[in-house]
Short mmCIF file of C-alpha atoms in Angstrom, two decimals:
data_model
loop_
_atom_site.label_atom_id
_atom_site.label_comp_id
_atom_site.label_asym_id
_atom_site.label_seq_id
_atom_site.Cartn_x
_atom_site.Cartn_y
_atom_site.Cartn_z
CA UNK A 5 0.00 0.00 0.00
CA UNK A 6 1.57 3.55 -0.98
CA UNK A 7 0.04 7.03 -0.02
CA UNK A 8 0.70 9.91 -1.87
CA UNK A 9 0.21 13.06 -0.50
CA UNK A 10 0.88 16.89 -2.30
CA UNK A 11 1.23 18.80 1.11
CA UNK A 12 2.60 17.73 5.02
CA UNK A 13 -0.73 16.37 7.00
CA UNK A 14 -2.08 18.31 9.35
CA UNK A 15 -2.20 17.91 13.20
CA UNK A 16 -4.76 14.97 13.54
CA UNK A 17 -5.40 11.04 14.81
CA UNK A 18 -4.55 8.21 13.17
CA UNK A 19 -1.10 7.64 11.63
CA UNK A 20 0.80 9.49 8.81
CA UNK A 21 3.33 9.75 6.67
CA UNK A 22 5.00 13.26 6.82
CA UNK A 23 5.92 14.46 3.06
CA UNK A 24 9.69 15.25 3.62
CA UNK A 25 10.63 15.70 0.00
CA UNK A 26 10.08 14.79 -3.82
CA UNK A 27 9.82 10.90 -4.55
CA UNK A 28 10.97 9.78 -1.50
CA UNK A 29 10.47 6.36 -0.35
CA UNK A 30 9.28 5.80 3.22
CA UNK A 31 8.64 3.07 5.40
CA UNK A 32 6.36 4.03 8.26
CA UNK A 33 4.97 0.07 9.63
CA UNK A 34 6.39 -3.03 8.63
CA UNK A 35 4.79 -4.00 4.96
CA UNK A 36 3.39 -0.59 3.86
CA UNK A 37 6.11 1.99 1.82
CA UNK A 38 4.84 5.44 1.02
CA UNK A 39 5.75 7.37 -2.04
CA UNK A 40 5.63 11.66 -1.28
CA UNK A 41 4.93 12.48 -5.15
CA UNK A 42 3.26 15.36 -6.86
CA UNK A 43 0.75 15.62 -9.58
CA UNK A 44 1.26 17.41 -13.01
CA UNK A 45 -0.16 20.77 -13.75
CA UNK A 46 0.22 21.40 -17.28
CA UNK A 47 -3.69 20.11 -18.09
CA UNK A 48 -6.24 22.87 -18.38
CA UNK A 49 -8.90 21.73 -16.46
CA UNK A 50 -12.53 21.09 -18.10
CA UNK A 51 -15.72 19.98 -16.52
CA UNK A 52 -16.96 17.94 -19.69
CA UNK A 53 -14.04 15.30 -19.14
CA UNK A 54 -14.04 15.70 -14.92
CA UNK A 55 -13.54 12.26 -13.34
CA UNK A 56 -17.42 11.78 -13.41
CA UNK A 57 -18.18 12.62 -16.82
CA UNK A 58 -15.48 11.90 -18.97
CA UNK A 59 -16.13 11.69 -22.89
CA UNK A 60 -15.52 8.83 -25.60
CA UNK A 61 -13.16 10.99 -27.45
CA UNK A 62 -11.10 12.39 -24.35
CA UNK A 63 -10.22 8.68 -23.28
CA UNK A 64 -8.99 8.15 -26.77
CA UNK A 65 -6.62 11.12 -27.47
CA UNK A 66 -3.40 10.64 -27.92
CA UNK A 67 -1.99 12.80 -25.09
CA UNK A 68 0.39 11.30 -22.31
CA UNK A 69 -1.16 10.06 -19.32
CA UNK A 70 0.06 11.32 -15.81
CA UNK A 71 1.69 8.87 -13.48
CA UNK A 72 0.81 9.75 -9.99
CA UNK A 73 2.99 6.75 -8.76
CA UNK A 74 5.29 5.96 -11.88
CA UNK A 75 9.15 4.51 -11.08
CA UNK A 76 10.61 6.14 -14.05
CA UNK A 77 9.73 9.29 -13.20
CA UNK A 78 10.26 9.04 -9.92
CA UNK A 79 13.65 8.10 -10.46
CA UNK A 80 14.22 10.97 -12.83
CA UNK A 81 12.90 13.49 -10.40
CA UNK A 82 10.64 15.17 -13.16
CA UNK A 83 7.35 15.96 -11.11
CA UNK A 84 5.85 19.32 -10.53
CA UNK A 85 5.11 21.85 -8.10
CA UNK A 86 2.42 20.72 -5.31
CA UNK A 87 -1.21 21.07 -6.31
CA UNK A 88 -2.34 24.60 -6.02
CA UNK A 89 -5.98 23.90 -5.50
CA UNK A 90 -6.62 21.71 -2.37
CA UNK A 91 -4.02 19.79 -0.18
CA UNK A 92 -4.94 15.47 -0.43
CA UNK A 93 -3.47 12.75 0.24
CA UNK A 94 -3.88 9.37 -2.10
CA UNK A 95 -3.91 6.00 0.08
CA UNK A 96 -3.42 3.05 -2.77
CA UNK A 97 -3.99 -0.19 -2.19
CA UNK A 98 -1.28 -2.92 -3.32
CA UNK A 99 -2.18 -4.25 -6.41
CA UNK A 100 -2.73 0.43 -7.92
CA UNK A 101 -1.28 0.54 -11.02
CA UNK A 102 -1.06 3.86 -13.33
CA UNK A 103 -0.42 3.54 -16.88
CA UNK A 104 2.38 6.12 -18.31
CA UNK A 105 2.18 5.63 -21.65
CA UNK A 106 -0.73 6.78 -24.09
CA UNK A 107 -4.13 7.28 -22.31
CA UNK A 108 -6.22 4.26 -22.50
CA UNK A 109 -3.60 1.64 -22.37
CA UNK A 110 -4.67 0.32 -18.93
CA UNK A 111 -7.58 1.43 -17.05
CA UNK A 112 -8.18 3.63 -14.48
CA UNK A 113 -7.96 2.23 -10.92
CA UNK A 114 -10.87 2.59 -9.28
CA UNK A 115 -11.22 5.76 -6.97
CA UNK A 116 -13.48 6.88 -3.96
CA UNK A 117 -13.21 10.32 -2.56
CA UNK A 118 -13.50 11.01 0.58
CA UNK A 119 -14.33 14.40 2.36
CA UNK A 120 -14.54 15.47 6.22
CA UNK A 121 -16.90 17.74 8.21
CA UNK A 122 -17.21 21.58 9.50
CA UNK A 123 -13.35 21.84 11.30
CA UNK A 124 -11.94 18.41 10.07
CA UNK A 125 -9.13 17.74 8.00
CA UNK A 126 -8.22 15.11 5.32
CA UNK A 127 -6.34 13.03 8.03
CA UNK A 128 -9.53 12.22 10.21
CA UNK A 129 -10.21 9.99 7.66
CA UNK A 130 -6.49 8.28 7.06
CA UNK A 131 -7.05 5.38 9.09
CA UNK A 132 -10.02 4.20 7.71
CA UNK A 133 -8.74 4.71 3.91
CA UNK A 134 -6.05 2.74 4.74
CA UNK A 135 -8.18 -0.37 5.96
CA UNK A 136 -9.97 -0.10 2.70
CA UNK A 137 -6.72 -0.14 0.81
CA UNK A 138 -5.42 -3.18 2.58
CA UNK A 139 -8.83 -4.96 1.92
CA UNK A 140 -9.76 -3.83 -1.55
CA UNK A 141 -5.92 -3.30 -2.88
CA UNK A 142 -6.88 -2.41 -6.41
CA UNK A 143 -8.37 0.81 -5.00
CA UNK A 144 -7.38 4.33 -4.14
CA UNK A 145 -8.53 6.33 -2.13
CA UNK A 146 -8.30 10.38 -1.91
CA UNK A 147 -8.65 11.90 0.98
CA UNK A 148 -8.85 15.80 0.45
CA UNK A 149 -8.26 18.87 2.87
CA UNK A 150 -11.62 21.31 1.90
CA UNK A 151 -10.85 24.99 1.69
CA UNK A 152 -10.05 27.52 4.63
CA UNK A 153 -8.98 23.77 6.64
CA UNK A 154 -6.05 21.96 7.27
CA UNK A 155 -3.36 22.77 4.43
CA UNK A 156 -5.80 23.76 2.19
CA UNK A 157 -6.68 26.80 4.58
CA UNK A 158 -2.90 28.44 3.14
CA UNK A 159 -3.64 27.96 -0.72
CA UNK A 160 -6.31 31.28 -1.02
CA UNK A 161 -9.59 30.34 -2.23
CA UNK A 162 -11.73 32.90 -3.60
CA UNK A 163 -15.30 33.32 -2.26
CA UNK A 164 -17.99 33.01 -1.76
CA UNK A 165 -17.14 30.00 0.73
CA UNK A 166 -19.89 27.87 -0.05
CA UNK A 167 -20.95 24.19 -0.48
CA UNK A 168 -20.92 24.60 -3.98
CA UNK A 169 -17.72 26.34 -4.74
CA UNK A 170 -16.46 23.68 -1.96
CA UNK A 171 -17.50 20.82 -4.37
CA UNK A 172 -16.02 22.71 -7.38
CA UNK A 173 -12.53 22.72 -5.76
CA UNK A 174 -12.93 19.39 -5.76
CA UNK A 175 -14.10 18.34 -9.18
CA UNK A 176 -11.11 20.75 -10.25
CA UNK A 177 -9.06 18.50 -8.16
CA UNK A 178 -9.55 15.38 -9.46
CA UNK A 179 -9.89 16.66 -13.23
CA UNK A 180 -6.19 17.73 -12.39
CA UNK A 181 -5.72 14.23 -11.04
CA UNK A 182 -6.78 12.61 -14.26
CA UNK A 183 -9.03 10.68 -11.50
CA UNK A 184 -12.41 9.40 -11.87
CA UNK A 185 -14.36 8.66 -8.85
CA UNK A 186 -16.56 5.79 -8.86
CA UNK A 187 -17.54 6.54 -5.31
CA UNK A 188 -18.02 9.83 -3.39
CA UNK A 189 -18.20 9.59 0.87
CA UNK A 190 -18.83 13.19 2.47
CA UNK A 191 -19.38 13.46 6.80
CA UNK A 192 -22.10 16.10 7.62
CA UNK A 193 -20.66 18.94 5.68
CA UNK A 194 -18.66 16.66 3.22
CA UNK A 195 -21.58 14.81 2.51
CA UNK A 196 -23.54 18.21 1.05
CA UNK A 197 -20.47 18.80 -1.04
CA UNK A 198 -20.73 14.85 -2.82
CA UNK A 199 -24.27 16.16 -3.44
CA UNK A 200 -23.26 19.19 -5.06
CA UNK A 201 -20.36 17.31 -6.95
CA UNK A 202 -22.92 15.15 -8.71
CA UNK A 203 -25.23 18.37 -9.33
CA UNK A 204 -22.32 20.07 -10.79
CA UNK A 205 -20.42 17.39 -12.88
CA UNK A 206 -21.37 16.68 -16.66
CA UNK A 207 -24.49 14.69 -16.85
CA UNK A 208 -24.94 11.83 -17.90
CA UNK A 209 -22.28 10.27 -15.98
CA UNK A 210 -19.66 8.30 -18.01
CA UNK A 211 -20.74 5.44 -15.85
CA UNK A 212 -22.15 4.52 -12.30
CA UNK A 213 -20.96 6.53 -9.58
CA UNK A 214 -22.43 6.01 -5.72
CA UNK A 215 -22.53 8.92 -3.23
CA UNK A 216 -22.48 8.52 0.67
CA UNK A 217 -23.81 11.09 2.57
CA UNK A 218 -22.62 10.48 6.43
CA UNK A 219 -24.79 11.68 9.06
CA UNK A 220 -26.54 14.66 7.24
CA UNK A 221 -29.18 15.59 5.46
CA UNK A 222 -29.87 17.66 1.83
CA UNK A 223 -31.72 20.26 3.42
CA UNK A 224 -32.12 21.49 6.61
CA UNK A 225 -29.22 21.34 9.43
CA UNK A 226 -30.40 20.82 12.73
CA UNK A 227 -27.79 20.54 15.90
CA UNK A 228 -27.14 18.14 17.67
CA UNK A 229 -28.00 17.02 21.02
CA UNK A 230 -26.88 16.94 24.49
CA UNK A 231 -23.43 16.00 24.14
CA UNK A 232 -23.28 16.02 20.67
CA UNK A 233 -21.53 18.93 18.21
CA UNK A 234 -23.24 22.43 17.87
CA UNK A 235 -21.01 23.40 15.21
CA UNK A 236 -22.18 26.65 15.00
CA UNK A 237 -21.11 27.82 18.56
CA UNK A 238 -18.09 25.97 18.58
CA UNK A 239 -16.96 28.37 15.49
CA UNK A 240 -18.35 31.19 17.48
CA UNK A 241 -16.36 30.53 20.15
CA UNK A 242 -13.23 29.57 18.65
CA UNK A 243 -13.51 33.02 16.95
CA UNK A 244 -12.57 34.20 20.87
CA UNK A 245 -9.45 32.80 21.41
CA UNK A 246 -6.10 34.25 20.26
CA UNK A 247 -4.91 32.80 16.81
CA UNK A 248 -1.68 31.87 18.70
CA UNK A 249 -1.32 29.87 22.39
CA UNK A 250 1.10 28.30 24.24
CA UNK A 251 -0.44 25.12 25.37
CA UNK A 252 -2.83 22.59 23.42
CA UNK A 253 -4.15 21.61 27.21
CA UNK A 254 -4.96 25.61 27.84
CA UNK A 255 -7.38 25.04 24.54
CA UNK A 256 -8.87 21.71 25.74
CA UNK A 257 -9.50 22.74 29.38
CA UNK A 258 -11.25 26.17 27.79
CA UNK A 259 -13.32 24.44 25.18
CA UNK A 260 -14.49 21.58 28.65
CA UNK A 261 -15.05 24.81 30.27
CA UNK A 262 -17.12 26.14 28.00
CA UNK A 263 -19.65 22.88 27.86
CA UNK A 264 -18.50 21.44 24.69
CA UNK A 265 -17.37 17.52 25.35
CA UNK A 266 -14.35 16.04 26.07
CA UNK A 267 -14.26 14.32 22.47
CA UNK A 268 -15.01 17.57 20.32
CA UNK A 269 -12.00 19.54 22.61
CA UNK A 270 -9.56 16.49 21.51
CA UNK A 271 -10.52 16.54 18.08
CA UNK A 272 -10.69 20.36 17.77
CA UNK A 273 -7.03 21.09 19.33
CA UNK A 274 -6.06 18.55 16.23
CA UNK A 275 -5.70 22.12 14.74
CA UNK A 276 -3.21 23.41 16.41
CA UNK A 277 0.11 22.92 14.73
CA UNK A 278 3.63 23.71 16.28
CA UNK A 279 4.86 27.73 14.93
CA UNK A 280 8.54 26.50 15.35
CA UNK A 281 10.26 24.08 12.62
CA UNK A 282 10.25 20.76 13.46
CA UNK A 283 13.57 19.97 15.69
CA UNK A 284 14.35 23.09 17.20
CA UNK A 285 14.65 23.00 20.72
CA UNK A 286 12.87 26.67 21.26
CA UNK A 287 9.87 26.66 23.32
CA UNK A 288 6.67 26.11 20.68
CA UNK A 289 3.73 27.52 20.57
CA UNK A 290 0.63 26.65 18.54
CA UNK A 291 -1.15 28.26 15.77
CA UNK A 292 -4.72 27.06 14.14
CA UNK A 293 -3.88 25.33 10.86
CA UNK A 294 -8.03 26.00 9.63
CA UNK A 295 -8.90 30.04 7.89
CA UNK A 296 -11.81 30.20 10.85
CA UNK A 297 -13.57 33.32 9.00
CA UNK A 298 -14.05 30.92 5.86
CA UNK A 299 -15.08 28.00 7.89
CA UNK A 300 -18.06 30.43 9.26
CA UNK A 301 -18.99 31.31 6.05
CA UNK A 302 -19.40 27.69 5.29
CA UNK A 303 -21.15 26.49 7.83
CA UNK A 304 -23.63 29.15 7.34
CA UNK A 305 -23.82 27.93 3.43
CA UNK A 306 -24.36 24.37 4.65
CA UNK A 307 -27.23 25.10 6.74
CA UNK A 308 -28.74 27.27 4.25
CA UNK A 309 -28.12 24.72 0.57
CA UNK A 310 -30.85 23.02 -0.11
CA UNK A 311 -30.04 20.08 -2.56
CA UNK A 312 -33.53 17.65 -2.34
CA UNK A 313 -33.66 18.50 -6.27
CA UNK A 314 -30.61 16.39 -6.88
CA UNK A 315 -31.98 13.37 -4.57
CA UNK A 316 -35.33 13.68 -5.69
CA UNK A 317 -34.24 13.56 -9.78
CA UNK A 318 -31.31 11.80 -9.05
CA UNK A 319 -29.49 11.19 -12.82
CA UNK A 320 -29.01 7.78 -14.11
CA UNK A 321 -25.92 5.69 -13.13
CA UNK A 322 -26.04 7.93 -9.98
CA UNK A 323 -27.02 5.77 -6.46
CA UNK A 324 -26.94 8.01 -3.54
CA UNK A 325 -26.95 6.73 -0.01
CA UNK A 326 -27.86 8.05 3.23
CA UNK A 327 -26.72 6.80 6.72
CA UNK A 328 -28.24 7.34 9.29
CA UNK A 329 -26.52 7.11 13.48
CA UNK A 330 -28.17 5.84 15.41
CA UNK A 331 -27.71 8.04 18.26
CA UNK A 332 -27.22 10.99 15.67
CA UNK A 333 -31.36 11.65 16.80
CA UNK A 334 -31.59 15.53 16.54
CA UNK A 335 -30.05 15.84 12.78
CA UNK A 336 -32.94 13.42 11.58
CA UNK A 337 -36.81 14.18 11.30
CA UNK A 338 -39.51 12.25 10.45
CA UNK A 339 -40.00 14.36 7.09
CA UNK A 340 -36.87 13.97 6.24
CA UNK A 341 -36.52 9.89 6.65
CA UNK A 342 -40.11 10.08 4.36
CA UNK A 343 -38.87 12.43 2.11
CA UNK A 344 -35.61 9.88 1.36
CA UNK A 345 -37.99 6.71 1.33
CA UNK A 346 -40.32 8.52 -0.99
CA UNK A 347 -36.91 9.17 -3.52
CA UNK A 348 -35.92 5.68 -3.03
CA UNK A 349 -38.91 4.46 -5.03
CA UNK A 350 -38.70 7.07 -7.28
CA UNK A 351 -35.07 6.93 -8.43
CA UNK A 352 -35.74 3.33 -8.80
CA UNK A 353 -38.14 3.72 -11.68
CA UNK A 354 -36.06 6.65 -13.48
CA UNK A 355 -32.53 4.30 -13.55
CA UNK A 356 -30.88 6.05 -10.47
CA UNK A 357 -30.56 4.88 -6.75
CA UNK A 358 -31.69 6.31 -3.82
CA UNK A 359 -30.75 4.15 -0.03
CA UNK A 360 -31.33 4.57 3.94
CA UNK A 361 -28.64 3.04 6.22
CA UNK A 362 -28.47 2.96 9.67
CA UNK A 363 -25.59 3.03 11.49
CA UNK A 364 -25.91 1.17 14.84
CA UNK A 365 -24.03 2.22 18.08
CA UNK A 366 -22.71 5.86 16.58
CA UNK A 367 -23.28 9.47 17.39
CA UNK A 368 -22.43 11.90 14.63
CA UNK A 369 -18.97 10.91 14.17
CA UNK A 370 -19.48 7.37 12.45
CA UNK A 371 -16.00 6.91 11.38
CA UNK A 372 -14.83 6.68 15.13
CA UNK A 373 -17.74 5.83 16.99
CA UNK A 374 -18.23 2.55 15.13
CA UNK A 375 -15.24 1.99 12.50
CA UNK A 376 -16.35 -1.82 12.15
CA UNK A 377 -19.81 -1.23 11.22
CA UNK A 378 -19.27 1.82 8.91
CA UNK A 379 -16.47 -0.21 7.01
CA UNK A 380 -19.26 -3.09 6.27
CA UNK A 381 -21.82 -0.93 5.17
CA UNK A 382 -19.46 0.77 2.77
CA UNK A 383 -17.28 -2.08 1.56
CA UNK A 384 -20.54 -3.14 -0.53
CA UNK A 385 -19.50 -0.33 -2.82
CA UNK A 386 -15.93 -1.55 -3.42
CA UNK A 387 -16.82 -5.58 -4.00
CA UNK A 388 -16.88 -6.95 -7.24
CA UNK A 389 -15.62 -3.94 -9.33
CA UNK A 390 -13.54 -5.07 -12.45
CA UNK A 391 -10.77 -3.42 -12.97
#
């Protein structure tokens, strides 16, 4: 399994591989090597031939394909500057193989995207690609810092800072990337953006494509309960505190204070990211890695986009799944469960897809809460794909 990544991670769980120069081969565990490489830029990007609408006559030009993980150039050293749209990272599983010869000579390997929440970062979701990778090894598996967060938050974006230009920084990504998704998997915020990806891209699609949509809803963005997220304040209150500290615990014990949960205060000080190079012996402090103003604006765009249209005339080839925690009950109302069910049957006669999960024994963040049960219900989209 490789990972290639266009930027250092951020500050977050789960282990990484720390890009420390161009083509370099690293061994973090016993069995797994990681190649640092960096995608080509010399492509102007189009949306007719994005990843999920690519045409007959694209696939067939002439034109060299890029090599995201290619041994000749990586021995030459002939790769580009780092990506200058979002910071990502691309776990691939063994048995990845890119074709660096003329386009069409071996096929794509099969791709899923996947995109965090409100104040995450690419790397909350690094563990999980990787079990994917190990147990579907003909995959890969992007994993993509959104705009004003992580790494992303220093390459400027301009605004507005909403779901949808969100989702077009990402469909210019992976037209970049020469990548075509074949599934999309977006957490609470993330999962709005997959919607608007699929509104956005060329229609039809190429081919099938499934969306998951983690613990959120297309319309309307209620908090969550007692001892549960309330996104909203947590940016309001993070807006408080100085953009530079001392101490991670200072941050933790403030945000505890303050009545948000022991879990959120870990996972939000994830941000925080030493000022001083790594290895000096100074005293460090900590600045926020995330562009906080931006993240306001879109959380306010994610509680205000409304995209039922896209579920409700879902386009062929598209299957779009919703799940559902179990303990996530505040996010979830009755009209909105209906409203799915009543799509399901619909997209069924029109040639689309429309499913409810549940996911049992999780709050709102699935990928933690209950890693096992998330991974079965969303290895059914990776069996049996030929590649």
């Amino acid at each position: 399994m490789s990972a290639v990544s266009n930027f250092a991670p951020c500050s977050s769980g789960g282990r990484s591989v720390n890009s420390v120069g161009r083509d370099t081969m690293l061994r973090s565990s016993p069995g797994i090597t990681a190649r640092i490489s960096w995608p080509f830029q010399n492509d102007a990007f189009r949306i007719p031939q994005l990843a999920l609408g690519r045409s007959g006559s694209a696939s067939k030009s002439p034109r060299i394909r890029m090599a995201l993980v290619d041994e000749r150039l990586a021995r030459s050293g002939n790769v580009a500057k780092p990506s200058e749209i979002l910071a990502y990272d691309l776990v691939q599983g063994a048995l990845v193989r890119w074709s660096s010869v003329v386009a069409g000579s071996l096929p794509d390997p099969p791709t899923a995207v996947f995109l965090h929440g409100i104040l995450g970062c690419r790397k909350n979701w690094g563990t999980f690609a990787r079990r994917l990778a190990q147990e579907f090894p003909t995959w890969q598996f992007l994993l993509v810092d959104l705009r004003c967060h992580g790494d992303s938050a220093s390459i400027k974006r301009r605004g507005p800072h909403s779901v949808a230009s969100t989702a077009l920084d990402v469909l210019k990504l992976v037209g970049q990337l020469k990548i075509t998704p074949r599934v999309l998997v977006g957490h609470s915020f993330g999962g709005k953006v997959v919607l608007s990806m699929v509104e956005q891209a060329a229609k039809p699609l190429a081919r099938p494509v499934r969306v998951w949509v983690l613990d959120a809803t297309p319309g309307k963005v209620r908090s969550g309960g007692d001892g549960e997220d309330h996104p909203a304040e947590l940016i309001s209150f993070l807006s408080t505190l100085p953009k530079e500290v001392s101490s991670k615990r200072d941050i933790l014990n403030a945000l505890i204070q303050e009545g948000f949960s022991k879990e959120v205060a870990q996972w939000v000080v994830t941000n925080l990211r030493p000022t001083s190079p790594p290895g000096s012996f100074s005293s460090s402090s900590f600045s926020w890695v995330f562009d906080l103003k931006g993240i306001a604006e879109m959380y306010q765009s994610y509680e205000e986009t409304n995209l039922w249209k896209i579920v409700e005339e879902v386009p062929r080839g598209v299957h779009v799944n919703f799940l559902k925690a179990e303990r996530s009950l505040h996010r979830w109302a009755l009209g909105d469960l209906q409203r799915i069910h009543a799509a399901e049957e619909l997209a069924s006669e029109e040639g689309g897809g429309v499913e409810m999960h549940v996911l049992e024994d999780a709050g709102h963040w699935v990928h933690t809460d209950n890693p096992d049960g998330l991974f079965r219900i969303l290895s059914s989209s990776f069996e049996g794909v030929k590649t």
